[in-house]
Short mmCIF file of C-alpha atoms in Angstrom, two decimals:
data_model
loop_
_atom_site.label_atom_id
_atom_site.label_comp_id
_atom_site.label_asym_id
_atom_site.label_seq_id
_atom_site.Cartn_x
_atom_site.Cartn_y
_atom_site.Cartn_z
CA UNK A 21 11.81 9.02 8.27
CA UNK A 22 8.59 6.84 8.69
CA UNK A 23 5.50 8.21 10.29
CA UNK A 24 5.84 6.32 13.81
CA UNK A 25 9.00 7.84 14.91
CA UNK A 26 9.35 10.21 17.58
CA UNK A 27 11.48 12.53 15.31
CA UNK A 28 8.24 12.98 12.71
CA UNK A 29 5.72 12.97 15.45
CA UNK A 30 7.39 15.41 17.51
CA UNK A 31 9.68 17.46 15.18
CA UNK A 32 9.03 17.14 11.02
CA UNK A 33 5.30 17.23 11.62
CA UNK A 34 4.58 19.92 13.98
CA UNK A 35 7.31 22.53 12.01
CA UNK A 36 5.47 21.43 9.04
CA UNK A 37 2.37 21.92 9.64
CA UNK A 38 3.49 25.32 11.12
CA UNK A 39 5.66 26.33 8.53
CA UNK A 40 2.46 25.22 6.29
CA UNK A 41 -0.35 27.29 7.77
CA UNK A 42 1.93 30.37 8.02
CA UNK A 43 2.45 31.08 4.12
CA UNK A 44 -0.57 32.30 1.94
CA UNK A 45 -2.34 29.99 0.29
CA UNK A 46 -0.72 30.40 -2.96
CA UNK A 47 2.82 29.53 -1.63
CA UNK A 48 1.43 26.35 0.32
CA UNK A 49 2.17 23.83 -2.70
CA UNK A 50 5.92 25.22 -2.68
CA UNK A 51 5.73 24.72 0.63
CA UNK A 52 4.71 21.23 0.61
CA UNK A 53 7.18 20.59 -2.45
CA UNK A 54 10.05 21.52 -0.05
CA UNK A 55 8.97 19.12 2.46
CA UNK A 56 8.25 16.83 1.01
CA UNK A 57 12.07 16.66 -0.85
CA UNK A 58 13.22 16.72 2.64
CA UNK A 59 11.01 14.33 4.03
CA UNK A 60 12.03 11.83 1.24
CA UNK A 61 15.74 12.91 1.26
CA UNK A 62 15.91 12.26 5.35
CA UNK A 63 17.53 9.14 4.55
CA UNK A 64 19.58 8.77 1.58
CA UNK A 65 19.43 12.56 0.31
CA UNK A 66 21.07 11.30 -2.98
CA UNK A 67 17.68 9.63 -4.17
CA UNK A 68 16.21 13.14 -4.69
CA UNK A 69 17.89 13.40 -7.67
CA UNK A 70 15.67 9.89 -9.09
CA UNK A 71 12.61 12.44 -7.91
CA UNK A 72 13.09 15.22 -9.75
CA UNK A 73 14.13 13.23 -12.75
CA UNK A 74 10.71 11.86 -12.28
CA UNK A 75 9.07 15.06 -11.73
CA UNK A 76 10.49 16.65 -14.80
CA UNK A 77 9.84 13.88 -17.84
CA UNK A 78 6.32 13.50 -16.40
CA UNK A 79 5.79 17.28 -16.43
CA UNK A 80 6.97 17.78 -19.81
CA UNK A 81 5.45 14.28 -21.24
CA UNK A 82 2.15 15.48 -19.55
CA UNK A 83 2.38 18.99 -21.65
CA UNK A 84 3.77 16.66 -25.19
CA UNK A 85 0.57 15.07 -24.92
CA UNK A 86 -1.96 17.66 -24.39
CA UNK A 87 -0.19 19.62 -27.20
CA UNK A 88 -0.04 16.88 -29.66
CA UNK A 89 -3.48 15.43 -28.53
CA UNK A 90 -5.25 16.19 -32.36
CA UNK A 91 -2.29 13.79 -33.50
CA UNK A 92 -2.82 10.63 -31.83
CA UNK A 93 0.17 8.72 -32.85
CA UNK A 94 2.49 11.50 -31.36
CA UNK A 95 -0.03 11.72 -28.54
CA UNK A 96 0.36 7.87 -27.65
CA UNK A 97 4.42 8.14 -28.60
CA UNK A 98 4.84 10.64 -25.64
CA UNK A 99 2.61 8.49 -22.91
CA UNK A 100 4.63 5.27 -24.07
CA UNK A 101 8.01 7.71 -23.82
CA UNK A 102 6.56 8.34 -19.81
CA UNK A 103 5.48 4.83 -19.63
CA UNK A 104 9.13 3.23 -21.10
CA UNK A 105 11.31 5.65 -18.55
CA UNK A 106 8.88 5.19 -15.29
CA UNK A 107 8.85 1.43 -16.05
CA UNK A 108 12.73 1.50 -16.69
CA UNK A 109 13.50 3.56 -13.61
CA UNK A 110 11.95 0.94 -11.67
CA UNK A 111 13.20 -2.05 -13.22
CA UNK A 112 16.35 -1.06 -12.66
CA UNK A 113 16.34 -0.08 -9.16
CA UNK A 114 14.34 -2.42 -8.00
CA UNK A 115 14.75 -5.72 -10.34
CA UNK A 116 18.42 -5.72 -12.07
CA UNK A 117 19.57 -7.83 -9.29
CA UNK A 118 16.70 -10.32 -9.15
CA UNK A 119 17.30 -10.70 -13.08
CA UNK A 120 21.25 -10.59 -12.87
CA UNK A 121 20.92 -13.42 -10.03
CA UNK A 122 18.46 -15.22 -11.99
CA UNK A 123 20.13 -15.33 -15.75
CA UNK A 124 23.79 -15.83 -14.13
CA UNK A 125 22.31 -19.42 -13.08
CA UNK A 126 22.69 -20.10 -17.07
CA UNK A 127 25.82 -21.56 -17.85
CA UNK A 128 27.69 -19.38 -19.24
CA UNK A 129 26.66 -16.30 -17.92
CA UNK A 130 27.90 -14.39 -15.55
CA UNK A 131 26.08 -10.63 -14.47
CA UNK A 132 27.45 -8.82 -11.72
CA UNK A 133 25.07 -7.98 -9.30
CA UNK A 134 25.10 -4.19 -8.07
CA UNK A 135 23.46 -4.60 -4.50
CA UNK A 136 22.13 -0.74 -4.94
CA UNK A 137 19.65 0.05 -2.09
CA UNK A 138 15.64 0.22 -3.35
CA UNK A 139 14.81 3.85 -2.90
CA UNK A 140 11.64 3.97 -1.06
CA UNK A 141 8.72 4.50 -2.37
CA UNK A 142 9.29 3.73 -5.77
CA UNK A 143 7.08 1.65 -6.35
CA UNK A 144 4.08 3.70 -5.64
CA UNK A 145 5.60 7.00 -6.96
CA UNK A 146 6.38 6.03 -10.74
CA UNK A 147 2.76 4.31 -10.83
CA UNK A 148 1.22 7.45 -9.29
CA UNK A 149 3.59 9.48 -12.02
CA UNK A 150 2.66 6.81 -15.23
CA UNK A 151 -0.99 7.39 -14.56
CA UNK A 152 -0.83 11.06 -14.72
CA UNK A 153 -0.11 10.98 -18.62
CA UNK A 154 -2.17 8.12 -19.06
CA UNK A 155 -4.56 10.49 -17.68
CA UNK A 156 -3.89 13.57 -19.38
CA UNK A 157 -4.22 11.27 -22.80
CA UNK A 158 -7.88 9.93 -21.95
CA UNK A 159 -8.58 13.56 -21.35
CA UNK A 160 -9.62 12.85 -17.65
CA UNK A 161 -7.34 15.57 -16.53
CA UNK A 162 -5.64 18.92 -17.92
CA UNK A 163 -2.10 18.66 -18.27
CA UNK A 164 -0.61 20.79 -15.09
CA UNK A 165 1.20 23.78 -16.37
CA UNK A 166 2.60 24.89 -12.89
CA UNK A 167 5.81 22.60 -12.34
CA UNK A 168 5.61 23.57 -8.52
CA UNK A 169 1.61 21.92 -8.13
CA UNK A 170 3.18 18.87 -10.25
CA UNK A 171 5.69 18.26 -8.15
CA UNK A 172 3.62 18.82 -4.81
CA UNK A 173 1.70 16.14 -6.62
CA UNK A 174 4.89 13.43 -7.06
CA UNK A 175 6.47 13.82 -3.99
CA UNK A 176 3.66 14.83 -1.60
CA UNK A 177 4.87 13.31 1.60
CA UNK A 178 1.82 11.96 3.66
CA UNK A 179 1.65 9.55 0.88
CA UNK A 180 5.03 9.28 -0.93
CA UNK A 181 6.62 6.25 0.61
CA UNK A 182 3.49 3.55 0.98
CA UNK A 183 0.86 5.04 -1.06
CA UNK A 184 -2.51 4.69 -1.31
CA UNK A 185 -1.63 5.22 -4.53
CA UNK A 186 -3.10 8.92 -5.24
CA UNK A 187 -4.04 9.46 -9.36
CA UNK A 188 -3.39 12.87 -10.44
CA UNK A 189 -7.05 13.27 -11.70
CA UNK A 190 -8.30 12.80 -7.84
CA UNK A 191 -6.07 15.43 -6.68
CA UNK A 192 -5.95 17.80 -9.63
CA UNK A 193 -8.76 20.38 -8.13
CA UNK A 194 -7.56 20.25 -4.95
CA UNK A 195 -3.76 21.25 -6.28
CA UNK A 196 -5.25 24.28 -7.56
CA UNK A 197 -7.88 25.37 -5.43
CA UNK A 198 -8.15 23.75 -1.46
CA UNK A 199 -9.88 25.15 1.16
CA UNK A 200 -9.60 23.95 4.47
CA UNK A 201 -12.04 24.13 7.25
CA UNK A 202 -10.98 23.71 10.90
CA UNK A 203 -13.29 20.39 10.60
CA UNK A 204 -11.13 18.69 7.77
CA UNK A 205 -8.20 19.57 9.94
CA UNK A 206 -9.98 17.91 13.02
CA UNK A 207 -11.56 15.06 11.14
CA UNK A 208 -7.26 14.37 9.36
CA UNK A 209 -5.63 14.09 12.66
CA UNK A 210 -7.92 11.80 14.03
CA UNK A 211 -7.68 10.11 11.45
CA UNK A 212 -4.19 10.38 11.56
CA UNK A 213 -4.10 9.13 15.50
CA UNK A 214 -6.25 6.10 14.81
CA UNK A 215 -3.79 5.20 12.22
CA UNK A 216 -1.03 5.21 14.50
CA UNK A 217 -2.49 3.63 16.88
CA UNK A 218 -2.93 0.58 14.55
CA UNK A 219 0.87 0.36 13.78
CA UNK A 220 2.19 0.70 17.19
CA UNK A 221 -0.26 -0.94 19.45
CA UNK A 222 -2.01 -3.40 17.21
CA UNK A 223 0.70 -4.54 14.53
CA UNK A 224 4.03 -3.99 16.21
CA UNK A 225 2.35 -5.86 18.95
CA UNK A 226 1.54 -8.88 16.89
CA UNK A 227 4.32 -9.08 15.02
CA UNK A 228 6.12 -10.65 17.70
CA UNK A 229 4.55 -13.83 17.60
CA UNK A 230 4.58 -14.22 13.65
CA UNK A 231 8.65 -14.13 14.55
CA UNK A 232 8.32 -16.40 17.09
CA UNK A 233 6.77 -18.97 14.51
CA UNK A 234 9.47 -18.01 12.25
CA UNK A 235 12.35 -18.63 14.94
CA UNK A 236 10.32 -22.07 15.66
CA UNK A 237 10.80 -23.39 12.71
CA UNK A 238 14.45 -22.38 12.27
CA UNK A 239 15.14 -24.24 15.45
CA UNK A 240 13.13 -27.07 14.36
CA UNK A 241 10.06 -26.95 16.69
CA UNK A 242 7.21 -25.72 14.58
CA UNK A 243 3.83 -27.57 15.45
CA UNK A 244 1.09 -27.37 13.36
CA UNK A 245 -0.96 -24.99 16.17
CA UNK A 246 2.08 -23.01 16.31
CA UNK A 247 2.00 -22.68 12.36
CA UNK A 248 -0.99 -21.20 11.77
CA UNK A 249 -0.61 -18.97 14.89
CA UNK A 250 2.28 -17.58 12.98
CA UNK A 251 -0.08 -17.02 10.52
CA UNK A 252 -2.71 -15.51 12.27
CA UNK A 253 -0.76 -13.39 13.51
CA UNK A 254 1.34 -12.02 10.19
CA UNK A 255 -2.00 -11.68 9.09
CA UNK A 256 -3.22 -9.20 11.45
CA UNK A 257 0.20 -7.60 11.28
CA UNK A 258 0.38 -6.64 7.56
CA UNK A 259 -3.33 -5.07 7.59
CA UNK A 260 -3.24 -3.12 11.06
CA UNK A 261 0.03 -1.85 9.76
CA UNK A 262 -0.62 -0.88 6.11
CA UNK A 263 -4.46 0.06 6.59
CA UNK A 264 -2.69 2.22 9.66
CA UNK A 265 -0.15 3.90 7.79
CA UNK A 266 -2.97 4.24 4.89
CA UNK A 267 -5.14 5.95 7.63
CA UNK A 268 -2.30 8.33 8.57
CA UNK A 269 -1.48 9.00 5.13
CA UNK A 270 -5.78 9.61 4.40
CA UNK A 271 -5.51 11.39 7.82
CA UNK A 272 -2.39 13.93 7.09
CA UNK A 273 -3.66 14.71 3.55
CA UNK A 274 -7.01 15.70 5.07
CA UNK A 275 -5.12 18.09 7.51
CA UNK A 276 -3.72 19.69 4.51
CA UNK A 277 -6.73 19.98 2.37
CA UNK A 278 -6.32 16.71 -0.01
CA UNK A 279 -8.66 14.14 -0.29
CA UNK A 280 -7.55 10.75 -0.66
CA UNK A 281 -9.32 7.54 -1.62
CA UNK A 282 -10.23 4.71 0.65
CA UNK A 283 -7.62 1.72 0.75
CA UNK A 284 -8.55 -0.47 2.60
CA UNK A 285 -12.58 -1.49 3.53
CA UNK A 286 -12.39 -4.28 6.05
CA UNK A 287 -11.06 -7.17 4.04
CA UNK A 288 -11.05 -10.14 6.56
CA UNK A 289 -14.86 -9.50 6.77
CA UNK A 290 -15.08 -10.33 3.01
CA UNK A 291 -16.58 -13.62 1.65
CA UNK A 292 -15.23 -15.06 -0.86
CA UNK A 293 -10.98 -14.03 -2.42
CA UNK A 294 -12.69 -11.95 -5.40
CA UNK A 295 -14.46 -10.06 -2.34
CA UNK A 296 -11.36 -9.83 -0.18
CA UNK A 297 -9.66 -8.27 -3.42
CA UNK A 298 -12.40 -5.44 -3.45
CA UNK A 299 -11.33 -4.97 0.12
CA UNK A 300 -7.50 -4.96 0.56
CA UNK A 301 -5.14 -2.36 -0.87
CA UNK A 302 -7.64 -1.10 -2.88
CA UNK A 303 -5.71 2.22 -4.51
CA UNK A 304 -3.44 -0.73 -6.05
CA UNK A 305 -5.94 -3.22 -7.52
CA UNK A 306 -8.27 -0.45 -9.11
CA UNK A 307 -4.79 0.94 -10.40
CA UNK A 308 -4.06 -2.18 -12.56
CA UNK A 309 -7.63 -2.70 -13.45
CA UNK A 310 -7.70 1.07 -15.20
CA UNK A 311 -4.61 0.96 -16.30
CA UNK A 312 -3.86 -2.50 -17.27
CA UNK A 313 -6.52 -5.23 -17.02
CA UNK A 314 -9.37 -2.66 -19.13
CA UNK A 315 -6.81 -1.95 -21.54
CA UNK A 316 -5.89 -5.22 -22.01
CA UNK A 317 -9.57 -6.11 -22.92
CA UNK A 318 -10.69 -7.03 -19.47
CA UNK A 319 -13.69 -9.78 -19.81
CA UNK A 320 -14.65 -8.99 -23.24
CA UNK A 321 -13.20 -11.04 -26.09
CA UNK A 322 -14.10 -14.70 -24.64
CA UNK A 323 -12.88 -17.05 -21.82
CA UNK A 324 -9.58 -17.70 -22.45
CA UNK A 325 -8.60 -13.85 -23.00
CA UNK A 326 -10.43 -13.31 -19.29
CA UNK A 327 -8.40 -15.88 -18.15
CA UNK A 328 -4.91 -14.48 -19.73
CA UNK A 329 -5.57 -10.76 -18.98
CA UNK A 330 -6.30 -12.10 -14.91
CA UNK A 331 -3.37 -14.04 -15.14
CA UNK A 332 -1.09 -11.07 -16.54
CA UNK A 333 -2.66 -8.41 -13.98
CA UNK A 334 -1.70 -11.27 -10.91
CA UNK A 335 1.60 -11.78 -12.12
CA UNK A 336 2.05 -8.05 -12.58
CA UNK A 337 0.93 -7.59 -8.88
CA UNK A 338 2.47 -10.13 -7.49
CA UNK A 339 5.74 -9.23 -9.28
CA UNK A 340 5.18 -5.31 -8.00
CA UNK A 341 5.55 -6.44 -4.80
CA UNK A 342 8.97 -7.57 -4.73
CA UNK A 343 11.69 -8.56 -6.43
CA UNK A 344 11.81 -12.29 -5.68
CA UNK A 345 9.91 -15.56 -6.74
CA UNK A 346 7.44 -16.16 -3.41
CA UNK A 347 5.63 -13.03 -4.89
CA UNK A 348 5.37 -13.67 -8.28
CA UNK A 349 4.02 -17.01 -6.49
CA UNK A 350 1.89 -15.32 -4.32
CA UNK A 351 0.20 -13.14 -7.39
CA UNK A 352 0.03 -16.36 -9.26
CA UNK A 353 -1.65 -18.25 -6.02
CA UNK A 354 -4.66 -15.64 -6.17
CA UNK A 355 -5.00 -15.21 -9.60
CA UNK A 356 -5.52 -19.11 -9.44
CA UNK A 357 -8.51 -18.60 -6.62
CA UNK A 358 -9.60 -15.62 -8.56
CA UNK A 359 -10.43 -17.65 -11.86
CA UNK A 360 -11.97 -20.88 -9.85
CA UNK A 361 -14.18 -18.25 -7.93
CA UNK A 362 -14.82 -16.96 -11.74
CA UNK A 363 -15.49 -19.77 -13.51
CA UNK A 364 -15.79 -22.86 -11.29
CA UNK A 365 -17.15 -21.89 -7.98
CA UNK A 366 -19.54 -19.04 -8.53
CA UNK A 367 -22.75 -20.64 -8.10
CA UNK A 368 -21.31 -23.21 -5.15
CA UNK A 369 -20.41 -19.94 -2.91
CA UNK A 370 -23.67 -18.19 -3.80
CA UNK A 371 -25.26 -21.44 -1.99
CA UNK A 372 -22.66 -21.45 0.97
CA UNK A 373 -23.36 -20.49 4.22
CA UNK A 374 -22.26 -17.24 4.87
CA UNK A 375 -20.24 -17.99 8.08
CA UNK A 376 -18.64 -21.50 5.72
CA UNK A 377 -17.64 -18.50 2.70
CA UNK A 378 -15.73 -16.01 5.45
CA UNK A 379 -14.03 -19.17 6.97
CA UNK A 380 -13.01 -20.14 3.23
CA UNK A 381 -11.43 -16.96 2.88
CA UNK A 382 -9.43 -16.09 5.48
CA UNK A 383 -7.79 -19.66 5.59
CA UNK A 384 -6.88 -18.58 1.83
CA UNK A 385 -5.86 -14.94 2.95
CA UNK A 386 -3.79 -16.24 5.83
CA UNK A 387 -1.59 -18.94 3.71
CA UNK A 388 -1.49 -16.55 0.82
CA UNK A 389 0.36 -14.21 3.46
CA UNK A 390 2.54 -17.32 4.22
CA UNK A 391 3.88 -17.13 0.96
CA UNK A 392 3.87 -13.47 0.48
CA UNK A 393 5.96 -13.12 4.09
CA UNK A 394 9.12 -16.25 3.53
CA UNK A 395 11.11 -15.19 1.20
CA UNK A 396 12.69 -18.38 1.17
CA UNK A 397 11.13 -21.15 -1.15
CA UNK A 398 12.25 -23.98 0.43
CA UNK A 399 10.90 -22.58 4.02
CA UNK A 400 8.66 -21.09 3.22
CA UNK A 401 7.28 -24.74 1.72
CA UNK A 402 8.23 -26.14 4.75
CA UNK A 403 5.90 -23.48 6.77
CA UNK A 404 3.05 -24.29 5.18
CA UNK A 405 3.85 -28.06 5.13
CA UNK A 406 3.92 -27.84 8.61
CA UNK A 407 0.62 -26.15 8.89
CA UNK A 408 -0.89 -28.83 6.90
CA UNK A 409 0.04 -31.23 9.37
CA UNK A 410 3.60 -32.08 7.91
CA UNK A 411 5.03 -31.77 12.03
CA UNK A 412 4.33 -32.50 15.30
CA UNK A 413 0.34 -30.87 16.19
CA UNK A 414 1.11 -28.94 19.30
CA UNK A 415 3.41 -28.48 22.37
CA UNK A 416 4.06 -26.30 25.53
CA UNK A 417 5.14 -23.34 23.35
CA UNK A 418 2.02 -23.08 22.05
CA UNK A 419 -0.22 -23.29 25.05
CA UNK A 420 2.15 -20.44 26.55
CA UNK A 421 1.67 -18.31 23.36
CA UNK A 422 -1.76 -19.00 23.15
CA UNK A 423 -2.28 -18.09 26.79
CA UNK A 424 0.26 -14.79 26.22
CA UNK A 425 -1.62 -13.19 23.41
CA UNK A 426 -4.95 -14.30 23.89
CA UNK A 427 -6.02 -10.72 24.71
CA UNK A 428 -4.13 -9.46 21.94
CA UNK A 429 -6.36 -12.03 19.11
CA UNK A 430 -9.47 -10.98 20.61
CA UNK A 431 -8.68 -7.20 20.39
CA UNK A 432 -7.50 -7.47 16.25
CA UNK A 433 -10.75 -10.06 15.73
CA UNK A 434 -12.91 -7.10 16.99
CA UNK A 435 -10.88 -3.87 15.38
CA UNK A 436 -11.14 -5.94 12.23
CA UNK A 437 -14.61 -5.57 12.03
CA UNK A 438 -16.97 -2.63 11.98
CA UNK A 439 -18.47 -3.14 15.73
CA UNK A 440 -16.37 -0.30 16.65
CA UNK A 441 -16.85 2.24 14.26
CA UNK A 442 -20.67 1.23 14.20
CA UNK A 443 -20.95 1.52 18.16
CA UNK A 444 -19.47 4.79 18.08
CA UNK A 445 -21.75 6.29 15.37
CA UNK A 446 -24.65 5.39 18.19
CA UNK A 447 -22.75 7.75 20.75
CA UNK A 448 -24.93 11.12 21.39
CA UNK A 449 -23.53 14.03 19.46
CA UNK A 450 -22.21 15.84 22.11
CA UNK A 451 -20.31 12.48 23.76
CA UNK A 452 -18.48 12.31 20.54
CA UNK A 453 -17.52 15.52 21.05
CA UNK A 454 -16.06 15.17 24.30
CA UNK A 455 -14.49 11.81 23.72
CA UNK A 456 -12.58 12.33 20.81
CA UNK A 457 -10.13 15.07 21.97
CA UNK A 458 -9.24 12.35 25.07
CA UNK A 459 -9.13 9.51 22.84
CA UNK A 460 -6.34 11.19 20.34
CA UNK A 461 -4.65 12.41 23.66
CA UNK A 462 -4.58 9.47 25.35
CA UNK A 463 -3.35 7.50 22.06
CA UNK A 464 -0.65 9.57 21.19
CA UNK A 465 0.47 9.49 25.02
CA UNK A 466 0.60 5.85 24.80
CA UNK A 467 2.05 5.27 21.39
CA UNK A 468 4.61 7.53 22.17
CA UNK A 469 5.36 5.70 25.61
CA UNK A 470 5.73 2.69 23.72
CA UNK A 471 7.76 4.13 20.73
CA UNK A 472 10.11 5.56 23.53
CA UNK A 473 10.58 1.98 25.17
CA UNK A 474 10.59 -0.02 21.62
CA UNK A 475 13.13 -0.80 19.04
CA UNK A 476 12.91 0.05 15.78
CA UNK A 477 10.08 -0.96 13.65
CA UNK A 478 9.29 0.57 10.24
CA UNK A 479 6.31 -0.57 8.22
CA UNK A 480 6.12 -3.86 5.97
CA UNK A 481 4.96 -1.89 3.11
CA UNK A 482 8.47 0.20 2.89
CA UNK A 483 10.43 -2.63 1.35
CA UNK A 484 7.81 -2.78 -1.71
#
């Protein structure tokens, strides 16, 4: 079940929220437990059963720690025992193939391949799970006693299957003691409606030309206009629809009393890759800078450890994304503008024009997405050959897609920057109030119009 189907909008959520509001207060994290099993069991109910594995050698691993904290070699023996089986659970589901594939091209060996589905979400659920003993360890949050508000915490559903990635230690008052106000409940589902209108009017919308590009160049009639079009494009598609799933994720846990950080803070308005990386997904990149790149000795200890911890916490990333070589590329390809920014072109961009530094950045941003969205090697080299004027520079195709979606650029340029949100902060107080009821009404009328007329069209960020 994904968040931009008819059956959550119109059925899951509304019983939920129902069934939610109904109980006491001190039954709503059972409550939201249950749910959230079923919301995660909607589509292969057997994958439960990797949850509450989860849930249970966290829970206990969480309570080893805190108990053996005065010993610290037992106490770091139990967070490595979390750390070992999250790490583990996710290697194998996700990466025994890639590995199996990639060691049987050795002669001599041969590993079967198993070609078991990825269950979803795991990715962000055994990081959100590894940090909560990590946590308890550094003493930056009690171990949680109550097995019901730990699980509530694992598999809460508004964002189980695409994150942000929610630390226990942000969440761990609000487990125990939430109170919410009909203005949190107000402020989450618009939240919640803007988000959905990203997906389903801005990304699904967009989308179609990035697989245009892609069909071009299968056929064989790619241009060089038509390249970075595809690009363009892909690159409003993968923010508009994992900053709007992020805001309906932000959105739902507000209606429900949680609190969740920021991920995303207008990244194609950044200037320079270091910048962007401040900007985009940021639950993830402030997860491996707490948990690995610090730890690892960050900056201190001289250049060249700087340089290997970066290059670790890129591959890492890059790697997290997907089990196949274009990401471990694609971690690798900003790691490499990461350390140039560091250590080679920190004082240049400080004297670059400011419009020169954004232009710099997307152009990096937008090929980076090249490689992070072709699987394929070999075309996904020819791509960005192509767009590097490896082809033919234009041709009627173009002009037609250029004159097709023309409205379509202009309206992702402008909702990718803070005019919006900065001309509706001017509006008098009592226009906002009248405004936003109609603007959530008439969103959710349209998005559903289109979701009723569309085919089916889940978000990127499931696959990872």
């Amino acid at each position: 079940m994904y968040f931009s189907s008819l059956t959550f909008l119109f059925a899951y959520l509304p019983l939920t929220l129902i069934l939610y509001f109904a109980v006491p207060l001190r039954w709503r994290n059972l409550v939201l437990l249950l749910v959230s099993l079923f919301f995660y069991g909607w589509g292969e109910p057997v994958y439960i059963l990797i949850m509450f594995a989860s849930i249970m050698i966290d829970y206990t691993h969480g309570l080893l720690v805190e108990k053996y904290r005065s010993n610290d070699k037992k106490a770091r023996w139990f967070v490595a025992q979390s750390m070992i089986f999250n790490l583990l659970l996710l290697g194998f589901f996700k990466y025994y193939d890639f590995f199996a594939m990639n060691l049987s091209l050795i002669p001599g060996i041969r590993i079967p391949q198993l070609g078991i589905p990825l269950p979803i979400g795991i990715s962000f659920f055994t990081f959100q799970t590894m940090s909560y003993t990590i946590d308890v360890y550094r003493q930056d949050a009690p171990a949680q006693r109550n097995i019901i508000r730990f699980g509530a915490f694992v598999t809460m559903f508004p964002q189980l299957i695409a994150g942000p990635i929610v630390k226990y230690k942000t969440v761990a008052e609000d487990l125990d003691h939430r109170v919410i106000t009909t203005e949190d409940f107000a402020l989450g589902a618009r939240r919640f409606c803007v988000g959905l209108a990203k997906k389903v009017l801005l990304a699904n919308s967009i989308g179609a030309l990035w697989d245009a590009q892609l069909a071009a160049q299968a056929s064989g009639a790619l241009t060089m206009v038509g390249g970075w079009l595809g690009l363009i494009a892909f690159s409003f598609q993968i923010y508009f629809d994992f900053s709007g799933y992020s805001d309906m994720a932000i959105g739902l846990g507000r209606m429900m009393g949680f609190r969740f950080d920021e991920n995303f803070n207008y990244p194609y308005l950044a200037s320079s890759v270091t910048d962007f990386w401040r900007r985009w997904h940021i639950s993830l990149t402030s997860w491996f800078r707490e948990y690995l790149y610090i730890p690892l000795g960050g900056n201190r200890g001289g250049t060249a450890k700087a340089i290997r911890n970066i290059l670790i916490v890129w591959f890492c990333t890059g790697f997290w994304h997907g089990a196949s070589w274009n990401f471990i590329i694609w971690g690798m390809y900003f790691a490499m503008w990461l350390l140039l920014e560091k250590f080679i072109l920190k004082n240049v961009l400080s004297k670059t024009p400011d419009v020169i530094k954004h232009l710099y950045t997307l152009i990096i941003a937008a090929v980076g997405w090249g490689i992070f969205g072709i699987e394929n090697l070999g075309r996904c080299a020819d791509y960005l050959k192509t767009c590097f004027g490896g082809g033919a520079l234009w041709n009627a195709a173009d002009d037609y897609a250029l004159r097709s979606y023309a409205v379509t650029l202009i309206v992702l340029v402008l909702a990718s920057t803070t005019l919006g949100r900065n001309l509706w902060h001017k509006l008098p107080e009592k226009a906002d109030r009248v405004l936003t009821p109609i603007l959530m009404l008439l969103s959710l009328v349209i998005c559903t119009a289109y979701l009723v007329d569309g085919s089916y069209n889940p978000f990127l960020y499931f696959r990872f």
